[in-house]
mmCIF file of C-alpha atoms in Angstrom:
data_model
loop_
_atom_site.group_PDB
_atom_site.id
_atom_site.type_symbol
_atom_site.label_atom_id
_atom_site.label_comp_id
_atom_site.label_asym_id
_atom_site.label_seq_id
_atom_site.Cartn_x
_atom_site.Cartn_y
_atom_site.Cartn_z
ATOM 1 C CA MET T 176 240.111 45.344 260.905
ATOM 2 C CA HIS T 177 237.218 47.632 260.013
ATOM 3 C CA TYR T 178 238.007 51.245 259.143
ATOM 4 C CA TRP T 179 235.449 53.980 258.670
ATOM 5 C CA GLY T 180 236.149 56.741 256.329
ATOM 6 C CA GLY T 181 233.076 58.315 253.117
ATOM 7 C CA GLU T 182 229.229 56.588 248.583
ATOM 8 C CA ASN T 183 226.394 54.792 247.424
ATOM 9 C CA LYS T 184 227.233 51.147 248.219
ATOM 10 C CA ILE T 185 229.918 50.506 245.649
ATOM 11 C CA GLU T 186 232.880 48.319 246.463
ATOM 12 C CA PHE T 187 236.133 47.003 245.056
ATOM 13 C CA HIS T 188 239.334 45.355 246.291
ATOM 14 C CA VAL T 189 242.951 46.500 246.115
ATOM 15 C CA ASN T 190 246.151 44.760 247.130
ATOM 16 C CA GLY T 191 247.553 45.719 250.517
ATOM 17 C CA LYS T 192 250.999 44.895 251.852
ATOM 18 C CA GLU T 193 250.016 41.379 252.892
ATOM 19 C CA CYS T 194 246.354 40.944 251.959
ATOM 20 C CA LEU T 195 243.432 42.362 249.982
ATOM 21 C CA ILE T 196 241.715 45.490 251.273
ATOM 22 C CA LYS T 197 238.019 45.982 250.522
ATOM 23 C CA ILE T 198 236.899 49.570 249.840
ATOM 24 C CA GLU T 199 233.214 50.478 250.189
ATOM 25 C CA PHE T 200 231.415 53.759 249.471
ATOM 26 C CA GLU T 201 227.885 54.487 250.669
ATOM 27 C CA LYS T 202 225.557 57.434 251.146
ATOM 28 C CA ILE T 203 225.271 58.858 254.626
ATOM 29 C CA LEU T 204 221.647 58.900 255.721
ATOM 30 C CA PRO T 205 220.056 62.314 256.504
ATOM 31 C CA VAL T 206 219.617 61.321 260.146
ATOM 32 C CA GLU T 207 223.361 60.639 260.387
ATOM 33 C CA VAL T 208 224.343 63.960 258.769
ATOM 34 C CA THR T 209 222.771 65.922 261.632
ATOM 35 C CA LYS T 210 225.048 64.126 264.085
ATOM 36 C CA LEU T 211 228.262 65.000 262.248
ATOM 37 C CA PRO T 212 230.267 68.194 262.848
ATOM 38 C CA LYS T 213 230.395 69.025 259.121
ATOM 39 C CA LYS T 214 228.007 68.392 256.226
ATOM 40 C CA VAL T 215 229.033 65.140 254.548
ATOM 41 C CA GLY T 216 227.573 63.035 251.778
ATOM 42 C CA LEU T 217 229.583 59.826 251.710
ATOM 43 C CA ARG T 218 231.183 57.276 253.968
ATOM 44 C CA CYS T 219 234.178 55.219 252.928
ATOM 45 C CA THR T 220 234.955 51.958 254.698
ATOM 46 C CA ALA T 221 238.169 49.983 254.298
ATOM 47 C CA THR T 222 238.255 46.416 255.590
ATOM 48 C CA MET T 223 241.230 44.090 255.735
ATOM 49 C CA VAL T 224 241.229 40.399 256.631
ATOM 50 C CA LYS T 225 244.597 39.614 258.144
ATOM 51 C CA VAL T 226 245.853 36.244 259.334
ATOM 52 C CA VAL T 227 247.454 36.575 262.773
ATOM 53 C CA ASP T 228 249.017 34.032 265.078
ATOM 54 C CA LYS T 229 247.551 33.043 268.440
ATOM 55 C CA LYS T 230 249.824 35.446 270.303
ATOM 56 C CA VAL T 231 248.518 38.476 268.379
ATOM 57 C CA GLU T 232 244.938 37.259 268.771
ATOM 58 C CA ASN T 233 245.426 37.047 272.538
ATOM 59 C CA LEU T 234 246.882 40.561 272.625
ATOM 60 C CA LEU T 235 243.821 41.907 270.797
ATOM 61 C CA MET T 236 241.438 40.032 273.087
ATOM 62 C CA GLN T 237 243.093 41.597 276.128
ATOM 63 C CA ILE T 238 242.729 45.203 274.930
ATOM 64 C CA GLY T 239 241.217 47.439 277.575
ATOM 65 C CA SER T 240 241.672 51.074 278.510
ATOM 66 C CA GLU T 241 245.442 50.511 278.428
ATOM 67 C CA ILE T 242 247.244 49.131 275.377
ATOM 68 C CA SER T 243 250.547 47.298 275.617
ATOM 69 C CA GLU T 244 253.435 48.455 273.418
ATOM 70 C CA PRO T 245 253.472 45.283 271.229
ATOM 71 C CA THR T 246 249.735 45.621 270.636
ATOM 72 C CA ARG T 247 250.048 49.325 269.905
ATOM 73 C CA LYS T 248 252.716 48.601 267.290
ATOM 74 C CA ILE T 249 250.441 46.105 265.506
ATOM 75 C CA ILE T 250 247.493 48.517 265.620
ATOM 76 C CA ASN T 251 249.553 51.453 264.361
ATOM 77 C CA GLU T 252 250.888 49.482 261.389
ATOM 78 C CA ILE T 253 247.402 48.405 260.331
ATOM 79 C CA SER T 254 245.964 51.864 261.019
ATOM 80 C CA ALA T 255 248.638 53.534 258.885
ATOM 81 C CA GLU T 256 247.998 51.208 255.936
ATOM 82 C CA LEU T 257 244.220 51.637 256.069
ATOM 83 C CA SER T 258 244.518 55.379 256.604
ATOM 84 C CA ASN T 259 246.758 55.760 253.540
ATOM 85 C CA ILE T 260 244.346 53.697 251.430
ATOM 86 C CA ILE T 261 241.370 55.787 252.596
ATOM 87 C CA ILE T 262 243.115 59.063 251.752
ATOM 88 C CA LEU T 263 244.335 57.730 248.390
ATOM 89 C CA THR T 264 240.844 56.462 247.532
ATOM 90 C CA THR T 265 238.954 59.602 248.547
ATOM 91 C CA THR T 266 241.276 62.031 246.759
ATOM 92 C CA ASN T 267 241.277 59.896 243.590
ATOM 93 C CA TYR T 268 237.477 59.644 243.806
ATOM 94 C CA ARG T 269 237.299 63.434 244.008
ATOM 95 C CA TRP T 270 239.664 63.812 241.033
ATOM 96 C CA LYS T 271 237.920 61.189 238.890
ATOM 97 C CA MET T 272 234.373 62.443 239.572
ATOM 98 C CA GLY T 273 235.236 66.125 239.146
ATOM 99 C CA ILE T 274 234.022 67.091 242.596
ATOM 100 C CA VAL T 275 234.966 70.451 244.081
ATOM 101 C CA SER T 276 235.528 70.197 247.815
ATOM 102 C CA SER T 277 237.676 71.718 250.522
ATOM 103 C CA TYR T 278 241.415 71.051 250.521
ATOM 104 C CA ASN T 279 241.023 68.308 253.120
ATOM 105 C CA PRO T 280 238.147 65.970 252.159
ATOM 106 C CA ILE T 281 238.107 64.377 255.614
ATOM 107 C CA ALA T 282 235.116 65.776 257.486
ATOM 108 C CA SER T 283 235.004 63.888 260.760
ATOM 109 C CA ARG T 284 236.428 60.841 262.412
ATOM 110 C CA ASN T 285 235.192 57.535 263.665
ATOM 111 C CA ASN T 286 236.977 54.717 265.383
ATOM 112 C CA LEU T 287 239.058 51.817 264.213
ATOM 113 C CA SER T 288 237.484 48.508 265.151
ATOM 114 C CA TRP T 289 238.414 44.852 264.895
ATOM 115 C CA SER T 290 236.799 41.446 264.818
ATOM 116 C CA ILE T 291 237.937 37.837 265.079
ATOM 117 C CA ASP T 292 234.948 36.361 263.251
ATOM 118 C CA GLY T 293 233.823 39.287 261.067
ATOM 119 C CA LYS T 294 230.493 39.469 262.927
ATOM 120 C CA LYS T 295 231.156 41.002 266.320
ATOM 121 C CA TRP T 296 233.179 44.201 266.026
ATOM 122 C CA LYS T 297 234.991 45.819 268.935
ATOM 123 C CA SER T 298 236.094 49.438 269.015
ATOM 124 C CA LEU T 299 239.630 50.324 269.962
ATOM 125 C CA PRO T 300 240.291 52.954 272.664
ATOM 126 C CA HIS T 301 240.003 56.602 271.747
ATOM 127 C CA ASP T 302 243.747 57.281 271.523
ATOM 128 C CA VAL T 303 244.135 55.068 268.452
ATOM 129 C CA ARG T 304 241.246 56.545 266.524
ATOM 130 C CA LEU T 305 242.021 58.186 263.218
ATOM 131 C CA ASN T 306 240.421 60.932 261.175
ATOM 132 C CA ILE T 307 238.768 59.070 258.324
ATOM 133 C CA GLU T 308 235.210 60.123 257.542
ATOM 134 C CA PHE T 309 234.890 62.565 254.679
ATOM 135 C CA GLY T 310 232.134 64.476 252.986
ATOM 136 C CA LEU T 311 231.732 65.120 249.279
ATOM 137 C CA PRO T 312 228.600 66.215 247.436
ATOM 138 C CA ILE T 313 227.087 63.429 245.340
ATOM 139 C CA LYS T 314 226.641 65.082 241.946
ATOM 140 C CA LYS T 315 226.430 62.272 239.449
ATOM 141 C CA ARG T 316 225.564 58.625 239.106
ATOM 142 C CA ILE T 317 228.478 56.272 239.614
ATOM 143 C CA LEU T 318 229.077 54.090 236.558
ATOM 144 C CA SER T 319 230.823 50.725 236.495
ATOM 145 C CA ASN T 320 233.679 52.210 234.468
ATOM 146 C CA ASP T 321 234.180 54.822 237.192
ATOM 147 C CA ILE T 322 234.579 52.082 239.789
ATOM 148 C CA ILE T 323 237.033 50.128 237.623
ATOM 149 C CA LEU T 324 239.152 53.213 236.976
ATOM 150 C CA LEU T 325 239.090 54.235 240.634
ATOM 151 C CA GLN T 326 240.216 50.735 241.593
ATOM 152 C CA GLN T 327 243.086 50.947 239.072
ATOM 153 C CA LEU T 328 244.195 54.327 240.378
ATOM 154 C CA VAL T 329 244.266 53.105 243.975
ATOM 155 C CA GLU T 330 245.755 49.704 243.062
ATOM 156 C CA ASN T 331 248.635 51.415 241.234
ATOM 157 C CA ARG T 332 249.037 53.907 244.092
ATOM 158 C CA ILE T 333 248.485 56.828 241.726
ATOM 159 C CA HIS T 334 247.936 60.055 243.618
ATOM 160 C CA GLU T 335 245.689 62.964 242.769
ATOM 161 C CA PRO T 336 247.960 65.410 240.819
ATOM 162 C CA LEU T 337 249.564 68.342 242.633
ATOM 163 C CA GLY T 338 247.616 70.837 240.519
ATOM 164 C CA TYR T 339 244.344 69.642 242.082
ATOM 165 C CA GLU T 340 245.711 69.785 245.612
ATOM 166 C CA LEU T 341 246.647 73.419 244.980
ATOM 167 C CA PHE T 342 243.271 74.109 243.357
ATOM 168 C CA TYR T 343 241.345 72.767 246.370
ATOM 169 C CA GLU T 344 243.489 74.857 248.665
ATOM 170 C CA ALA T 345 242.800 77.947 246.528
ATOM 171 C CA TRP T 346 239.064 77.152 246.488
ATOM 172 C CA GLU T 347 238.994 76.838 250.258
ATOM 173 C CA LEU T 348 240.747 80.214 250.689
ATOM 174 C CA LYS T 349 238.648 82.156 248.177
ATOM 175 C CA LYS T 350 236.656 84.008 250.850
ATOM 176 C CA SER T 351 238.986 84.042 253.822
ATOM 177 C CA ASN T 352 242.144 85.008 251.905
ATOM 178 C CA PRO T 353 241.377 85.991 248.273
ATOM 179 C CA ARG T 354 244.935 87.106 247.453
ATOM 180 C CA SER T 355 246.465 83.802 248.511
ATOM 181 C CA SER T 356 243.662 81.991 246.694
ATOM 182 C CA LEU T 357 244.493 83.776 243.437
ATOM 183 C CA ILE T 358 248.229 83.137 243.744
ATOM 184 C CA ILE T 359 247.751 79.454 244.591
ATOM 185 C CA GLY T 360 245.238 79.069 241.746
ATOM 186 C CA ILE T 361 247.830 80.238 239.226
ATOM 187 C CA ALA T 362 250.407 77.940 240.804
ATOM 188 C CA ALA T 363 247.941 75.060 240.269
ATOM 189 C CA ILE T 364 247.897 75.675 236.503
ATOM 190 C CA GLU T 365 251.677 76.062 236.355
ATOM 191 C CA ALA T 366 252.147 72.757 238.189
ATOM 192 C CA ALA T 367 249.582 70.986 235.983
ATOM 193 C CA PHE T 368 251.145 72.283 232.781
ATOM 194 C CA LYS T 369 254.610 71.111 233.831
ATOM 195 C CA GLU T 370 253.228 67.687 234.697
ATOM 196 C CA CYS T 371 251.428 67.504 231.333
ATOM 197 C CA VAL T 372 254.670 68.290 229.458
ATOM 198 C CA SER T 373 256.597 65.758 231.563
ATOM 199 C CA ILE T 374 254.052 63.040 230.695
ATOM 200 C CA LEU T 375 253.954 63.829 226.976
ATOM 201 C CA ILE T 376 257.686 64.523 226.563
ATOM 202 C CA PRO T 377 259.498 62.554 229.305
ATOM 203 C CA ASP T 378 262.916 63.687 228.045
ATOM 204 C CA ALA T 379 261.906 67.300 228.699
ATOM 205 C CA SER T 380 261.017 66.558 232.308
ATOM 206 C CA TRP T 381 264.237 67.941 233.804
ATOM 207 C CA LEU T 382 264.194 70.995 231.570
ATOM 208 C CA ILE T 383 260.587 71.939 232.286
ATOM 209 C CA ASN T 384 261.117 71.588 236.047
ATOM 210 C CA ASN T 385 264.470 73.368 236.359
ATOM 211 C CA VAL T 386 264.591 76.106 233.726
ATOM 212 C CA PRO T 387 262.477 79.275 234.073
ATOM 213 C CA SER T 388 259.423 78.878 231.854
ATOM 214 C CA PRO T 389 258.036 81.450 229.407
ATOM 215 C CA PRO T 390 254.854 83.250 230.514
ATOM 216 C CA LEU T 391 252.006 80.852 231.268
ATOM 217 C CA ILE T 392 249.625 82.462 228.756
ATOM 218 C CA LYS T 393 252.156 82.027 225.949
ATOM 219 C CA MET T 394 252.831 78.410 226.944
ATOM 220 C CA LEU T 395 249.129 77.538 226.823
ATOM 221 C CA ASN T 396 248.452 79.394 223.567
ATOM 222 C CA LYS T 397 251.586 78.604 221.582
ATOM 223 C CA PHE T 398 253.368 75.593 223.102
ATOM 224 C CA LEU T 399 250.424 73.401 224.135
ATOM 225 C CA PRO T 400 249.196 72.838 220.514
ATOM 226 C CA LEU T 401 252.706 71.599 219.590
ATOM 227 C CA LEU T 402 252.758 68.815 222.192
ATOM 228 C CA PRO T 403 252.237 65.155 221.179
ATOM 229 C CA CYS T 404 248.931 64.977 223.062
ATOM 230 C CA LYS T 405 247.401 61.534 223.623
ATOM 231 C CA GLN T 406 243.829 62.769 223.193
ATOM 232 C CA LYS T 407 242.599 65.257 220.612
ATOM 233 C CA ILE T 408 239.446 67.281 219.925
ATOM 234 C CA ARG T 409 238.021 66.518 216.493
ATOM 235 C CA GLY T 410 241.539 65.442 215.535
ATOM 236 C CA LYS T 411 243.078 68.739 216.672
ATOM 237 C CA ILE T 412 244.996 70.008 219.706
ATOM 238 C CA ILE T 413 243.110 73.132 220.668
ATOM 239 C CA PRO T 414 244.423 75.723 223.140
ATOM 240 C CA PRO T 415 242.051 76.888 225.891
ATOM 241 C CA PRO T 416 239.136 79.019 224.608
ATOM 242 C CA LYS T 417 239.601 82.795 224.395
ATOM 243 C CA ALA T 418 237.172 83.369 227.263
ATOM 244 C CA ILE T 419 239.225 81.110 229.538
ATOM 245 C CA MET T 420 242.492 82.733 228.449
ATOM 246 C CA LYS T 421 241.060 86.201 229.111
ATOM 247 C CA ILE T 422 240.130 85.235 232.673
ATOM 248 C CA LEU T 423 243.502 83.571 233.216
ATOM 249 C CA ASN T 424 245.369 86.582 231.810
ATOM 250 C CA ASP T 425 243.436 88.939 234.117
ATOM 251 C CA GLY T 426 244.298 86.662 237.024
ATOM 252 C CA VAL T 427 248.012 86.651 236.178
ATOM 253 C CA GLU T 428 248.058 90.452 235.845
ATOM 254 C CA ASN T 429 246.280 90.790 239.196
ATOM 255 C CA ARG T 430 248.756 88.331 240.750
ATOM 256 C CA ASN T 431 251.678 90.388 239.436
ATOM 257 C CA LEU T 432 250.228 93.582 240.909
ATOM 258 C CA ILE T 433 249.855 91.861 244.282
ATOM 259 C CA ALA T 434 253.392 90.473 244.125
ATOM 260 C CA HIS T 435 254.799 93.954 243.489
ATOM 261 C CA GLY T 436 252.724 95.570 246.228
ATOM 262 C CA ARG T 437 250.617 97.608 243.822
ATOM 263 C CA SER T 438 247.311 95.938 244.690
ATOM 264 C CA SER T 439 245.798 94.358 247.775
ATOM 265 C CA GLN T 440 242.271 93.675 246.587
ATOM 266 C CA VAL T 441 240.828 90.697 244.721
ATOM 267 C CA ASP T 442 237.194 90.780 243.621
ATOM 268 C CA ILE T 443 235.457 87.688 245.021
ATOM 269 C CA LYS T 444 233.114 87.339 242.046
ATOM 270 C CA PHE T 445 236.050 87.426 239.638
ATOM 271 C CA LEU T 446 238.017 85.028 241.834
ATOM 272 C CA GLU T 447 235.296 82.365 241.706
ATOM 273 C CA GLU T 448 235.081 82.747 237.930
ATOM 274 C CA PHE T 449 238.860 82.509 237.724
ATOM 275 C CA LEU T 450 239.009 79.342 239.852
ATOM 276 C CA ARG T 451 236.312 77.664 237.763
ATOM 277 C CA ALA T 452 238.427 78.441 234.695
ATOM 278 C CA VAL T 453 241.439 76.922 236.475
ATOM 279 C CA ARG T 454 239.452 73.742 237.140
ATOM 280 C CA ASP T 455 238.514 73.460 233.450
ATOM 281 C CA LEU T 456 242.158 73.923 232.473
ATOM 282 C CA LEU T 457 243.288 71.211 234.880
ATOM 283 C CA TYR T 458 240.906 68.682 233.356
ATOM 284 C CA LEU T 459 241.756 69.803 229.793
ATOM 285 C CA LEU T 460 245.447 69.157 230.520
ATOM 286 C CA ASP T 461 244.488 65.779 232.012
ATOM 287 C CA TYR T 462 242.561 64.986 228.836
ATOM 288 C CA TYR T 463 245.497 65.887 226.599
ATOM 289 C CA SER T 464 247.754 63.819 228.889
ATOM 290 C CA GLY T 465 245.735 60.695 228.115
ATOM 291 C CA HIS T 466 242.908 60.651 230.681
ATOM 292 C CA GLU T 467 239.954 60.366 228.284
ATOM 293 C CA TRP T 468 237.462 60.482 231.190
ATOM 294 C CA ALA T 469 238.645 63.989 232.128
ATOM 295 C CA TRP T 470 236.637 65.459 229.233
ATOM 296 C CA ASN T 471 233.413 64.727 231.140
ATOM 297 C CA ASN T 472 234.570 66.916 234.039
ATOM 298 C CA ILE T 473 235.106 70.052 231.926
ATOM 299 C CA SER T 474 232.205 72.522 232.012
ATOM 300 C CA SER T 475 229.761 72.385 229.097
ATOM 301 C CA GLU T 476 230.531 76.001 228.150
ATOM 302 C CA THR T 477 234.223 75.216 227.756
ATOM 303 C CA THR T 478 233.735 71.921 225.882
ATOM 304 C CA ILE T 479 231.353 73.612 223.423
ATOM 305 C CA SER T 480 233.926 76.354 222.797
ATOM 306 C CA LEU T 481 236.712 73.800 222.318
ATOM 307 C CA VAL T 482 234.667 71.765 219.827
ATOM 308 C CA ASP T 483 233.652 74.932 217.934
ATOM 309 C CA ASP T 484 237.309 76.013 217.717
ATOM 310 C CA ALA T 485 238.303 72.548 216.493
ATOM 311 C CA GLU T 486 235.604 72.590 213.792
ATOM 312 C CA LYS T 487 236.866 75.942 212.537
ATOM 313 C CA LYS T 488 240.314 74.450 212.011
ATOM 314 C CA ARG T 489 239.052 71.496 209.916
#
């Protein structure tokens, strides 16, 4: 089976249920972009080589405008597996590379196709097509370590953390619904902080998820430096810079006013600044949780401030 989904001719293999699945990323050519409903930068292709008996081969060969129920069942099982791998790969790619995109990275769809010999591919009828092409801006060169880590994330079926899903949703709503965007952005940090604590102190997992937490600002300023973080900055665990905390505090106060019906306006300029601060916090928490690569996805302004604060404490 051949499954289209969205980079620059890199590839790796992951284990599927019964066989290896090859994942390929490649750039979409400018001439192709004009034919797509949304601006996209990458195409992801998942290919599986599956051994089937003669009966299944005959069913595939007989596919026409109508599909028999046994054939449909086979197609749906393969489609579901490839679809899940595509989604897992694209969201982990987005997380690993620090790319800001819309909540749903899938931009447009193409068809599922199959081949007996791997040379001549046949498209399946329209009703079994799935939504698998996605578009992400290509911002940085892909390194071999990036590919290895991405393969490990997909191989181990590790999903992009909830905090990022909420962040992308907030980013997508920043112009159409600023109030919801602000509220969801704060929820993204709260979710990420709880996950960070659960990773670093597994025994506190139940407590952090079931007992009302102290104010977020206090948790980041006072509790975060006490955690047994797996990565440090110049040997220190540094809370978020004052500039970030100021933006976050203003966002929380604005959120509280909205929640109590005392405000209905959110400044778009401030909201974008706030969401960029949220993104930096998400990757800082990832870094402290043990993802060393996350440091490269934090903005230069924030990393400089963090290093300066760490030097002052030496």
